[in-house]
Coordinates of C-alpha atoms in Angstrom, one line a residue:
X110 CA 0.0 0.0 0.0
X111 CA 1.3 3.4 -1.0
X112 CA 2.4 5.8 1.8
X113 CA 2.2 9.0 -0.2
X114 CA 0.4 12.1 1.0
X115 CA -2.1 11.7 -1.8
X116 CA -3.4 8.4 -0.5
X117 CA -3.1 9.0 3.3
X118 CA -3.5 12.1 5.3
X119 CA -1.1 12.8 8.1
X120 CA -2.5 11.6 11.5
X121 CA -3.4 14.4 13.9
X122 CA -0.6 15.7 16.1
X123 CA -2.4 14.4 19.1
X124 CA -2.1 10.8 17.7
X125 CA 1.6 11.3 17.1
X126 CA 2.1 12.5 20.6
X127 CA 0.2 9.5 22.0
X128 CA 2.3 7.1 19.9
X129 CA 5.5 8.7 20.9
X130 CA 4.6 8.8 24.6
X131 CA 3.0 5.4 24.7
X132 CA 6.0 3.7 23.1
X133 CA 8.6 6.0 24.6
X134 CA 10.1 6.7 21.1
X135 CA 13.7 7.8 21.5
X136 CA 15.5 10.1 19.1
X137 CA 17.1 7.3 17.0
X138 CA 13.7 5.6 16.6
X139 CA 12.1 8.9 15.5
X140 CA 14.9 9.5 13.1
X141 CA 14.5 6.1 11.5
X142 CA 10.7 6.5 11.3
X143 CA 11.1 9.8 9.5
X144 CA 13.0 8.0 6.7
X145 CA 10.2 5.7 5.8
X146 CA 8.5 8.1 3.4
X147 CA 7.6 11.8 3.0
X148 CA 4.5 11.5 5.1
X149 CA 6.3 9.8 8.0
X150 CA 9.1 12.4 7.6
X151 CA 6.6 15.2 8.0
X152 CA 5.0 13.6 11.0
X153 CA 8.0 12.3 12.9
X154 CA 10.0 15.5 12.4
X155 CA 7.3 17.6 14.1
X156 CA 8.3 20.1 16.8
X157 CA 5.6 18.5 19.0
X158 CA 7.8 15.4 19.3
X159 CA 11.3 16.9 19.3
X160 CA 10.7 19.9 21.5
X161 CA 10.6 18.0 24.8
X162 CA 13.5 15.8 23.7
X163 CA 15.6 18.9 22.9
X164 CA 14.6 20.8 26.0
X165 CA 15.5 17.8 28.2
X166 CA 18.9 16.9 26.7
X167 CA 20.0 20.3 25.4
X168 CA 18.2 23.0 27.4
X169 CA 20.6 25.7 26.4
X170 CA 19.7 25.1 22.7
X171 CA 16.0 25.2 23.1
X172 CA 15.7 29.0 23.3
X173 CA 17.3 29.2 19.8
X174 CA 14.1 27.7 18.3
X175 CA 12.7 31.2 17.8
X176 CA 16.0 33.1 17.7
X177 CA 15.9 33.7 14.0
X178 CA 14.1 36.8 12.7
X179 CA 13.0 35.3 9.4
X180 CA 12.1 31.7 10.4
X181 CA 12.2 29.3 13.3
X182 CA 14.8 26.6 13.7
X183 CA 13.1 23.1 14.0
X184 CA 13.7 21.3 17.3
X185 CA 14.9 18.3 15.4
X186 CA 17.6 20.4 13.8
X187 CA 18.6 21.8 17.2
X188 CA 18.8 18.3 18.7
X189 CA 21.0 17.2 15.8
X190 CA 23.3 20.1 16.3
X191 CA 23.6 19.4 20.0
X192 CA 24.2 15.7 19.5
X193 CA 26.9 16.3 16.9
X194 CA 28.7 18.9 19.0
X195 CA 28.7 16.5 21.9
X196 CA 30.2 13.7 19.9
X197 CA 32.9 16.1 18.5
X198 CA 33.9 17.1 22.1
X199 CA 34.4 13.5 23.0
X200 CA 36.5 12.8 19.9
X201 CA 40.1 12.2 20.7
X202 CA 42.6 14.4 18.8
X203 CA 44.9 12.6 16.3
X204 CA 48.3 11.4 17.5
X205 CA 50.9 14.1 16.9
X206 CA 53.3 13.4 14.0
X207 CA 56.1 15.0 16.1
X208 CA 58.1 12.5 18.3
X209 CA 60.2 13.0 21.3
X210 CA 62.9 10.9 19.6
X211 CA 63.3 13.8 17.1
X212 CA 63.7 16.6 19.6
X213 CA 66.5 18.1 21.7
X214 CA 66.2 20.3 24.8
X215 CA 68.7 23.1 25.1
X216 CA 68.9 25.1 28.4
X217 CA 71.2 28.0 29.0
X218 CA 71.7 29.4 32.6
X219 CA 73.7 32.5 33.3
X220 CA 74.3 34.0 36.7
X221 CA 74.6 37.7 37.5
X222 CA 78.2 39.0 37.4
X223 CA 77.4 42.0 39.6
X224 CA 78.4 40.8 43.1
X225 CA 81.5 41.2 45.2
X226 CA 81.4 37.9 47.0
X227 CA 82.4 36.0 43.9
X228 CA 85.5 38.1 43.5
X229 CA 86.6 37.4 47.1
X230 CA 86.8 33.7 46.6
X231 CA 88.4 32.3 43.5
X232 CA 86.6 28.9 43.9
X233 CA 83.2 30.6 43.6
X234 CA 82.4 32.2 40.3
X235 CA 79.4 32.9 38.1
X236 CA 79.6 30.3 35.3
X237 CA 77.4 29.8 32.3
X238 CA 75.8 26.4 32.1
X239 CA 74.6 25.3 28.6
X240 CA 72.9 21.9 28.3
X241 CA 71.9 20.1 25.1
X242 CA 70.0 16.9 25.8
X243 CA 68.3 14.6 23.4
X244 CA 64.8 13.9 24.6
X245 CA 65.3 10.2 23.8
X246 CA 67.8 10.0 26.7
X247 CA 65.4 11.5 29.2
X248 CA 63.3 9.4 31.6
X249 CA 59.6 9.5 30.7
X250 CA 57.1 10.5 33.3
X251 CA 55.2 7.3 34.5
X252 CA 51.9 9.1 34.0
X253 CA 52.7 10.2 30.5
X254 CA 53.1 13.9 31.4
X255 CA 55.3 16.4 29.7
X256 CA 57.8 16.9 32.5
X257 CA 61.5 15.9 32.4
X258 CA 64.5 16.0 34.8
X259 CA 68.0 16.8 33.4
X260 CA 70.9 15.8 35.6
X261 CA 73.4 18.7 35.5
X262 CA 76.0 17.1 37.8
X263 CA 76.7 14.1 35.5
X264 CA 76.3 16.1 32.3
X265 CA 79.4 16.0 30.1
X266 CA 82.8 17.1 31.1
X267 CA 81.9 20.6 32.1
X268 CA 79.4 19.5 34.7
X269 CA 80.8 16.1 35.5
X270 CA 81.0 14.9 39.0
X271 CA 84.2 16.2 40.6
X272 CA 84.2 19.2 38.3
X273 CA 81.2 21.0 39.6
X274 CA 80.6 24.7 38.9
X275 CA 80.1 26.6 42.1
X276 CA 78.2 29.8 42.2
X277 CA 77.7 32.4 44.9
X278 CA 74.1 32.5 46.0
X279 CA 73.8 36.2 45.2
X280 CA 74.7 35.5 41.6
X281 CA 71.4 33.6 41.2
X282 CA 69.3 36.7 42.1
X283 CA 69.9 38.0 38.6
X284 CA 70.0 34.7 36.8
X285 CA 69.0 34.5 33.1
X286 CA 67.3 31.4 31.8
X287 CA 66.7 30.2 28.2
X288 CA 65.0 27.0 27.1
X289 CA 64.6 25.9 23.5
X290 CA 63.2 22.8 21.8
X291 CA 65.2 21.9 18.7
X292 CA 64.4 19.4 16.0
X293 CA 67.3 17.0 15.4
X294 CA 69.6 18.2 12.7
X295 CA 68.7 21.7 13.6
X296 CA 65.8 21.7 11.2
X297 CA 63.7 23.8 13.5
X298 CA 63.8 25.6 16.8
X299 CA 61.1 26.9 19.2
X300 CA 61.7 29.2 22.2
X301 CA 59.9 27.8 25.2
X302 CA 61.2 30.4 27.7
X303 CA 63.6 33.3 28.0
X304 CA 63.5 34.9 31.4
X305 CA 65.7 37.2 33.3
X306 CA 65.7 39.4 36.4
X307 CA 65.7 38.8 40.0
X308 CA 64.6 35.5 41.5
X309 CA 64.2 34.1 44.9
X310 CA 66.6 31.3 45.9
X311 CA 67.6 29.6 49.0
X312 CA 69.7 26.5 49.9
X313 CA 67.9 23.3 49.1
X314 CA 65.0 25.1 47.5
X315 CA 64.3 24.9 43.7
X316 CA 64.3 28.1 41.7
X317 CA 61.0 28.3 39.8
X318 CA 60.4 30.0 36.4
X319 CA 57.4 30.1 34.1
X320 CA 56.4 31.8 30.9
X321 CA 53.1 31.7 29.0
X322 CA 53.4 30.1 25.6
X323 CA 52.0 31.8 22.5
X324 CA 48.9 30.5 20.6
X325 CA 49.7 28.7 17.4
X326 CA 48.3 29.9 14.1
X327 CA 47.1 33.3 12.7
X328 CA 45.5 34.4 16.0
X329 CA 48.7 34.2 18.2
X330 CA 48.7 38.0 18.6
X331 CA 45.2 38.2 20.1
X332 CA 44.7 34.8 21.8
X333 CA 46.6 32.7 24.3
X334 CA 47.5 29.0 24.1
X335 CA 46.3 28.2 27.7
X336 CA 49.8 26.7 28.2
X337 CA 52.9 27.7 30.2
X338 CA 56.5 26.5 30.1
X339 CA 58.0 25.7 33.4
X340 CA 61.6 25.4 34.5
X341 CA 63.0 24.6 37.9
X342 CA 66.6 24.8 39.0
X343 CA 67.6 22.3 41.7
X344 CA 70.1 24.2 43.9
X345 CA 72.4 22.3 46.3
X346 CA 74.2 24.4 48.9
X347 CA 77.8 23.8 49.7
X348 CA 78.1 25.9 52.8
X349 CA 76.6 29.3 53.9
X350 CA 77.7 32.3 55.9
X351 CA 77.7 30.1 59.0
X352 CA 80.4 27.8 57.7
X353 CA 81.9 25.8 54.9
X354 CA 80.5 22.9 53.0
X355 CA 82.1 19.5 52.6
X356 CA 84.1 20.8 49.6
X357 CA 85.6 23.5 51.7
X358 CA 83.9 26.2 49.7
X359 CA 82.4 28.9 51.8
X360 CA 79.0 30.1 50.6
X361 CA 79.0 28.2 47.3
X362 CA 76.0 26.6 45.5
X363 CA 75.7 24.4 42.5
X364 CA 72.9 23.7 40.1
X365 CA 72.6 19.9 40.3
X366 CA 69.4 19.4 38.1
X367 CA 67.0 21.2 35.8
X368 CA 63.3 20.2 35.6
X369 CA 61.3 21.3 32.6
X370 CA 57.7 20.8 31.7
X371 CA 54.5 22.3 30.2
X372 CA 51.5 23.3 32.4
X373 CA 47.9 24.1 31.7
X374 CA 47.2 27.6 32.8
X375 CA 43.6 26.7 33.8
X376 CA 44.5 23.9 36.2
X377 CA 48.3 24.4 36.7
X378 CA 48.8 20.7 36.1
X379 CA 51.2 19.2 33.6
X380 CA 49.8 18.4 30.2
X381 CA 50.3 15.0 28.5
X382 CA 53.2 14.3 26.2
X383 CA 50.8 14.0 23.2
X384 CA 49.2 17.4 24.0
X385 CA 52.5 19.1 24.3
X386 CA 53.8 17.5 21.1
X387 CA 50.6 18.5 19.3
X388 CA 51.2 22.1 20.3
X389 CA 54.9 22.1 19.4
X390 CA 54.4 20.6 15.9
X391 CA 52.6 23.8 14.9
X392 CA 55.9 25.6 15.3
X393 CA 58.4 22.9 14.4
X394 CA 56.8 21.3 11.3
X395 CA 55.8 23.1 8.1

């Protein structure tokens, strides 16, 4: 039997409401029923059926039904938009093409040269520490977070154990920090942080630095990325004003480790490795 409008009149809206309420027709069932023919499409796309469904699941979208000046937006359309938007929000982003194995971290640390104490003790000076570390050699965070520890004491000949660089604690008050991420082969570089000025340091307490990262793309001048680069200096004291350390150096300190990572500005928690790599590939890959 034909189901065209010429052979059968649409059932009254009251009948449709009774059918939908009696059988508790859900959105997928209503959508399938509307595909049977033009008559069913007209009936089961009615605002009488979709208005309570849209209001119940997407209450913020329901007022948009009459938001247009020229025509109203069907509730079925609003429900479809809300459902699609919800599915997209749950969709996982694609895996970044950039890999930690292809990256290097470079960290440059310079102390202030404007202090008298360093000139009074030839064993204590204001060195410049420059580290270049392949990310493949760094220990991964067990929770998959973008945070890494770089051992300065056992780094190369300049920072090797037994050849430590001793600073005066006052030299760190004007320390300058630079952290870059480099693609192996020096095919690309991105500045994560470049900070200077006075900091607050004490024996046994990490020096903490942070800098907001720029937004990728064309809107970087007007928007923020929501991310911040973080760098911590692990300071080990070798004796203070009260006495000398085990190395016989009075008042000296050394940077024994550097911790770097990327934080979310909203939660101030470390982001995942994939999220950080997805951000970095905007700047490091063409």
